[in-house]
């Protein structure tokens, strides 16, 4: 497993940590395509906010993502 560092808006990190935000969507550039289940993501390098990646889904386009993901998750 690899460790990744992603910068997020400061107001987003608490929602990830408390479980109210369970999905993070990123454009599939090379940095994000390297993320795999089991990897660790640290949000905002100066914080110690870290989570393990449980699942990675790839989509052909944004519409496919909207059709496949539950917005209530």
PDB file of N, CA and C in Angstrom, residues 9-66:
ATOM      1  N   UNK A   9     -10.348  21.423   0.932  1.00  0.00           N
ATOM      2  CA  UNK A   9     -10.821  22.582   1.683  1.00  0.00           C
ATOM      3  C   UNK A   9     -10.906  22.200   3.155  1.00  0.00           C
ATOM      4  N   UNK A  10     -10.489  23.099   4.034  1.00  0.00           N
ATOM      5  CA  UNK A  10     -10.476  22.799   5.470  1.00  0.00           C
ATOM      6  C   UNK A  10     -11.838  22.362   5.995  1.00  0.00           C
ATOM      7  N   UNK A  11     -12.929  22.881   5.418  1.00  0.00           N
ATOM      8  CA  UNK A  11     -14.257  22.518   5.922  1.00  0.00           C
ATOM      9  C   UNK A  11     -14.695  21.116   5.482  1.00  0.00           C
ATOM     10  N   UNK A  12     -14.011  20.523   4.493  1.00  0.00           N
ATOM     11  CA  UNK A  12     -14.355  19.183   4.013  1.00  0.00           C
ATOM     12  C   UNK A  12     -13.772  18.091   4.915  1.00  0.00           C
ATOM     13  N   UNK A  13     -12.570  18.314   5.427  1.00  0.00           N
ATOM     14  CA  UNK A  13     -11.868  17.274   6.197  1.00  0.00           C
ATOM     15  C   UNK A  13     -12.688  16.785   7.390  1.00  0.00           C
ATOM     16  N   UNK A  14     -13.284  17.645   8.217  1.00  0.00           N
ATOM     17  CA  UNK A  14     -14.075  17.130   9.345  1.00  0.00           C
ATOM     18  C   UNK A  14     -15.233  16.228   8.908  1.00  0.00           C
ATOM     19  N   UNK A  15     -15.839  16.520   7.756  1.00  0.00           N
ATOM     20  CA  UNK A  15     -16.945  15.683   7.275  1.00  0.00           C
ATOM     21  C   UNK A  15     -16.443  14.291   6.882  1.00  0.00           C
ATOM     22  N   UNK A  16     -15.250  14.202   6.345  1.00  0.00           N
ATOM     23  CA  UNK A  16     -14.667  12.894   6.033  1.00  0.00           C
ATOM     24  C   UNK A  16     -14.353  12.151   7.328  1.00  0.00           C
ATOM     25  N   UNK A  17     -13.768  12.855   8.279  1.00  0.00           N
ATOM     26  CA  UNK A  17     -13.358  12.219   9.532  1.00  0.00           C
ATOM     27  C   UNK A  17     -14.535  11.746  10.367  1.00  0.00           C
ATOM     28  N   UNK A  18     -15.658  12.482  10.331  1.00  0.00           N
ATOM     29  CA  UNK A  18     -16.815  12.056  11.132  1.00  0.00           C
ATOM     30  C   UNK A  18     -17.743  11.099  10.380  1.00  0.00           C
ATOM     31  N   UNK A  19     -17.403  10.803   9.123  1.00  0.00           N
ATOM     32  CA  UNK A  19     -18.169   9.824   8.364  1.00  0.00           C
ATOM     33  C   UNK A  19     -19.366  10.371   7.623  1.00  0.00           C
ATOM     34  N   UNK A  20     -19.629  11.684   7.711  1.00  0.00           N
ATOM     35  CA  UNK A  20     -20.784  12.229   7.000  1.00  0.00           C
ATOM     36  C   UNK A  20     -20.495  12.411   5.510  1.00  0.00           C
ATOM     37  N   UNK A  21     -19.232  12.429   5.117  1.00  0.00           N
ATOM     38  CA  UNK A  21     -18.837  12.465   3.698  1.00  0.00           C
ATOM     39  C   UNK A  21     -18.062  11.185   3.426  1.00  0.00           C
ATOM     40  N   UNK A  22     -18.658  10.306   2.637  1.00  0.00           N
ATOM     41  CA  UNK A  22     -18.047   8.988   2.421  1.00  0.00           C
ATOM     42  C   UNK A  22     -17.505   8.800   1.017  1.00  0.00           C
ATOM     43  N   UNK A  23     -17.776   9.746   0.124  1.00  0.00           N
ATOM     44  CA  UNK A  23     -17.316   9.647  -1.260  1.00  0.00           C
ATOM     45  C   UNK A  23     -16.514  10.894  -1.593  1.00  0.00           C
ATOM     46  N   UNK A  24     -15.371  10.706  -2.218  1.00  0.00           N
ATOM     47  CA  UNK A  24     -14.576  11.822  -2.720  1.00  0.00           C
ATOM     48  C   UNK A  24     -14.375  11.595  -4.210  1.00  0.00           C
ATOM     49  N   UNK A  25     -14.740  12.568  -5.014  1.00  0.00           N
ATOM     50  CA  UNK A  25     -14.668  12.446  -6.469  1.00  0.00           C
ATOM     51  C   UNK A  25     -13.483  13.265  -6.962  1.00  0.00           C
ATOM     52  N   UNK A  26     -12.675  12.652  -7.809  1.00  0.00           N
ATOM     53  CA  UNK A  26     -11.511  13.327  -8.392  1.00  0.00           C
ATOM     54  C   UNK A  26     -11.431  13.036  -9.876  1.00  0.00           C
ATOM     55  N   UNK A  27     -10.971  14.010 -10.639  1.00  0.00           N
ATOM     56  CA  UNK A  27     -10.720  13.810 -12.063  1.00  0.00           C
ATOM     57  C   UNK A  27      -9.578  12.808 -12.189  1.00  0.00           C
ATOM     58  N   UNK A  28      -9.694  11.916 -13.174  1.00  0.00           N
ATOM     59  CA  UNK A  28      -8.746  10.822 -13.305  1.00  0.00           C
ATOM     60  C   UNK A  28      -7.406  11.190 -13.902  1.00  0.00           C
ATOM     61  N   UNK A  29      -6.678  12.122 -13.254  1.00  0.00           N
ATOM     62  CA  UNK A  29      -5.328  12.378 -13.741  1.00  0.00           C
ATOM     63  C   UNK A  29      -4.367  11.384 -13.097  1.00  0.00           C
ATOM     64  N   UNK A  30      -3.133  11.415 -13.491  1.00  0.00           N
ATOM     65  CA  UNK A  30      -2.167  10.388 -13.103  1.00  0.00           C
ATOM     66  C   UNK A  30      -2.025  10.244 -11.584  1.00  0.00           C
ATOM     67  N   UNK A  31      -2.101  11.351 -10.861  1.00  0.00           N
ATOM     68  CA  UNK A  31      -1.964  11.290  -9.404  1.00  0.00           C
ATOM     69  C   UNK A  31      -3.089  10.465  -8.791  1.00  0.00           C
ATOM     70  N   UNK A  32      -4.303  10.704  -9.220  1.00  0.00           N
ATOM     71  CA  UNK A  32      -5.448  10.032  -8.615  1.00  0.00           C
ATOM     72  C   UNK A  32      -5.631   8.617  -9.145  1.00  0.00           C
ATOM     73  N   UNK A  33      -5.202   8.356 -10.364  1.00  0.00           N
ATOM     74  CA  UNK A  33      -5.302   7.001 -10.915  1.00  0.00           C
ATOM     75  C   UNK A  33      -4.382   6.017 -10.205  1.00  0.00           C
ATOM     76  N   UNK A  34      -3.393   6.520  -9.488  1.00  0.00           N
ATOM     77  CA  UNK A  34      -2.475   5.638  -8.769  1.00  0.00           C
ATOM     78  C   UNK A  34      -3.032   5.166  -7.431  1.00  0.00           C
ATOM     79  N   UNK A  35      -4.150   5.735  -6.977  1.00  0.00           N
ATOM     80  CA  UNK A  35      -4.748   5.352  -5.691  1.00  0.00           C
ATOM     81  C   UNK A  35      -5.437   3.997  -5.825  1.00  0.00           C
ATOM     82  N   UNK A  36      -5.149   3.105  -4.884  1.00  0.00           N
ATOM     83  CA  UNK A  36      -5.700   1.743  -4.889  1.00  0.00           C
ATOM     84  C   UNK A  36      -6.306   1.429  -3.520  1.00  0.00           C
ATOM     85  N   UNK A  37      -7.259   0.491  -3.464  1.00  0.00           N
ATOM     86  CA  UNK A  37      -7.776   0.063  -2.163  1.00  0.00           C
ATOM     87  C   UNK A  37      -6.630  -0.408  -1.265  1.00  0.00           C
ATOM     88  N   UNK A  38      -6.704  -0.016  -0.008  1.00  0.00           N
ATOM     89  CA  UNK A  38      -5.658  -0.359   0.953  1.00  0.00           C
ATOM     90  C   UNK A  38      -4.631   0.744   1.127  1.00  0.00           C
ATOM     91  N   UNK A  39      -4.556   1.677   0.170  1.00  0.00           N
ATOM     92  CA  UNK A  39      -3.660   2.818   0.304  1.00  0.00           C
ATOM     93  C   UNK A  39      -4.160   3.733   1.414  1.00  0.00           C
ATOM     94  N   UNK A  40      -3.301   4.625   1.858  1.00  0.00           N
ATOM     95  CA  UNK A  40      -3.646   5.604   2.876  1.00  0.00           C
ATOM     96  C   UNK A  40      -3.605   6.992   2.263  1.00  0.00           C
ATOM     97  N   UNK A  41      -4.598   7.818   2.618  1.00  0.00           N
ATOM     98  CA  UNK A  41      -4.630   9.207   2.180  1.00  0.00           C
ATOM     99  C   UNK A  41      -4.550  10.102   3.412  1.00  0.00           C
ATOM    100  N   UNK A  42      -3.606  11.039   3.388  1.00  0.00           N
ATOM    101  CA  UNK A  42      -3.531  12.080   4.409  1.00  0.00           C
ATOM    102  C   UNK A  42      -4.049  13.353   3.769  1.00  0.00           C
ATOM    103  N   UNK A  43      -5.005  13.987   4.445  1.00  0.00           N
ATOM    104  CA  UNK A  43      -5.627  15.201   3.935  1.00  0.00           C
ATOM    105  C   UNK A  43      -4.929  16.416   4.509  1.00  0.00           C
ATOM    106  N   UNK A  44      -4.493  17.298   3.640  1.00  0.00           N
ATOM    107  CA  UNK A  44      -3.833  18.532   4.048  1.00  0.00           C
ATOM    108  C   UNK A  44      -2.597  18.197   4.888  1.00  0.00           C
ATOM    109  N   UNK A  45      -1.452  18.205   4.260  1.00  0.00           N
ATOM    110  CA  UNK A  45      -0.198  17.704   4.826  1.00  0.00           C
ATOM    111  C   UNK A  45       0.068  18.118   6.269  1.00  0.00           C
ATOM    112  N   UNK A  46      -0.371  19.281   6.681  1.00  0.00           N
ATOM    113  CA  UNK A  46      -0.080  19.736   8.037  1.00  0.00           C
ATOM    114  C   UNK A  46      -0.973  19.095   9.082  1.00  0.00           C
ATOM    115  N   UNK A  47      -2.031  18.428   8.649  1.00  0.00           N
ATOM    116  CA  UNK A  47      -2.907  17.765   9.616  1.00  0.00           C
ATOM    117  C   UNK A  47      -2.488  16.313   9.726  1.00  0.00           C
ATOM    118  N   UNK A  48      -2.993  15.660  10.705  1.00  0.00           N
ATOM    119  CA  UNK A  48      -2.736  14.227  10.876  1.00  0.00           C
ATOM    120  C   UNK A  48      -3.991  13.436  10.516  1.00  0.00           C
ATOM    121  N   UNK A  49      -4.791  14.000   9.606  1.00  0.00           N
ATOM    122  CA  UNK A  49      -6.050  13.392   9.207  1.00  0.00           C
ATOM    123  C   UNK A  49      -5.795  12.359   8.115  1.00  0.00           C
ATOM    124  N   UNK A  50      -5.869  11.104   8.477  1.00  0.00           N
ATOM    125  CA  UNK A  50      -5.528  10.021   7.560  1.00  0.00           C
ATOM    126  C   UNK A  50      -6.657   9.008   7.509  1.00  0.00           C
ATOM    127  N   UNK A  51      -6.925   8.508   6.317  1.00  0.00           N
ATOM    128  CA  UNK A  51      -7.929   7.452   6.133  1.00  0.00           C
ATOM    129  C   UNK A  51      -7.402   6.430   5.149  1.00  0.00           C
ATOM    130  N   UNK A  52      -7.866   5.186   5.312  1.00  0.00           N
ATOM    131  CA  UNK A  52      -7.506   4.112   4.400  1.00  0.00           C
ATOM    132  C   UNK A  52      -8.539   4.054   3.277  1.00  0.00           C
ATOM    133  N   UNK A  53      -8.077   3.851   2.057  1.00  0.00           N
ATOM    134  CA  UNK A  53      -8.955   3.750   0.890  1.00  0.00           C
ATOM    135  C   UNK A  53      -9.616   2.376   0.901  1.00  0.00           C
ATOM    136  N   UNK A  54     -10.947   2.349   0.876  1.00  0.00           N
ATOM    137  CA  UNK A  54     -11.656   1.070   0.890  1.00  0.00           C
ATOM    138  C   UNK A  54     -12.048   0.612  -0.512  1.00  0.00           C
ATOM    139  N   UNK A  55     -12.272   1.579  -1.419  1.00  0.00           N
ATOM    140  CA  UNK A  55     -12.733   1.214  -2.753  1.00  0.00           C
ATOM    141  C   UNK A  55     -12.404   2.343  -3.719  1.00  0.00           C
ATOM    142  N   UNK A  56     -12.082   1.986  -4.951  1.00  0.00           N
ATOM    143  CA  UNK A  56     -11.840   2.969  -6.010  1.00  0.00           C
ATOM    144  C   UNK A  56     -12.701   2.572  -7.205  1.00  0.00           C
ATOM    145  N   UNK A  57     -13.520   3.503  -7.679  1.00  0.00           N
ATOM    146  CA  UNK A  57     -14.332   3.282  -8.872  1.00  0.00           C
ATOM    147  C   UNK A  57     -13.857   4.239  -9.959  1.00  0.00           C
ATOM    148  N   UNK A  58     -13.756   3.742 -11.166  1.00  0.00           N
ATOM    149  CA  UNK A  58     -13.385   4.570 -12.309  1.00  0.00           C
ATOM    150  C   UNK A  58     -14.558   4.625 -13.277  1.00  0.00           C
ATOM    151  N   UNK A  59     -14.800   5.812 -13.838  1.00  0.00           N
ATOM    152  CA  UNK A  59     -15.928   6.017 -14.732  1.00  0.00           C
ATOM    153  C   UNK A  59     -15.456   6.652 -16.022  1.00  0.00           C
ATOM    154  N   UNK A  60     -16.168   6.356 -17.092  1.00  0.00           N
ATOM    155  CA  UNK A  60     -15.846   6.917 -18.409  1.00  0.00           C
ATOM    156  C   UNK A  60     -16.099   8.418 -18.461  1.00  0.00           C
ATOM    157  N   UNK A  61     -17.122   8.885 -17.724  1.00  0.00           N
ATOM    158  CA  UNK A  61     -17.470  10.297 -17.727  1.00  0.00           C
ATOM    159  C   UNK A  61     -18.277  10.628 -16.476  1.00  0.00           C
ATOM    160  N   UNK A  62     -18.540  11.899 -16.298  1.00  0.00           N
ATOM    161  CA  UNK A  62     -19.243  12.341 -15.099  1.00  0.00           C
ATOM    162  C   UNK A  62     -20.672  11.824 -15.048  1.00  0.00           C
ATOM    163  N   UNK A  63     -21.327  11.742 -16.176  1.00  0.00           N
ATOM    164  CA  UNK A  63     -22.702  11.232 -16.205  1.00  0.00           C
ATOM    165  C   UNK A  63     -22.750   9.783 -15.721  1.00  0.00           C
ATOM    166  N   UNK A  64     -21.792   8.982 -16.119  1.00  0.00           N
ATOM    167  CA  UNK A  64     -21.738   7.593 -15.663  1.00  0.00           C
ATOM    168  C   UNK A  64     -21.565   7.542 -14.144  1.00  0.00           C
ATOM    169  N   UNK A  65     -20.726   8.413 -13.591  1.00  0.00           N
ATOM    170  CA  UNK A  65     -20.567   8.478 -12.147  1.00  0.00           C
ATOM    171  C   UNK A  65     -21.900   8.784 -11.472  1.00  0.00           C
ATOM    172  N   UNK A  66     -22.618   9.793 -12.003  1.00  0.00           N
ATOM    173  CA  UNK A  66     -23.912  10.154 -11.417  1.00  0.00           C
ATOM    174  C   UNK A  66     -24.907   9.004 -11.483  1.00  0.00           C
TER     175      UNK A  66
END
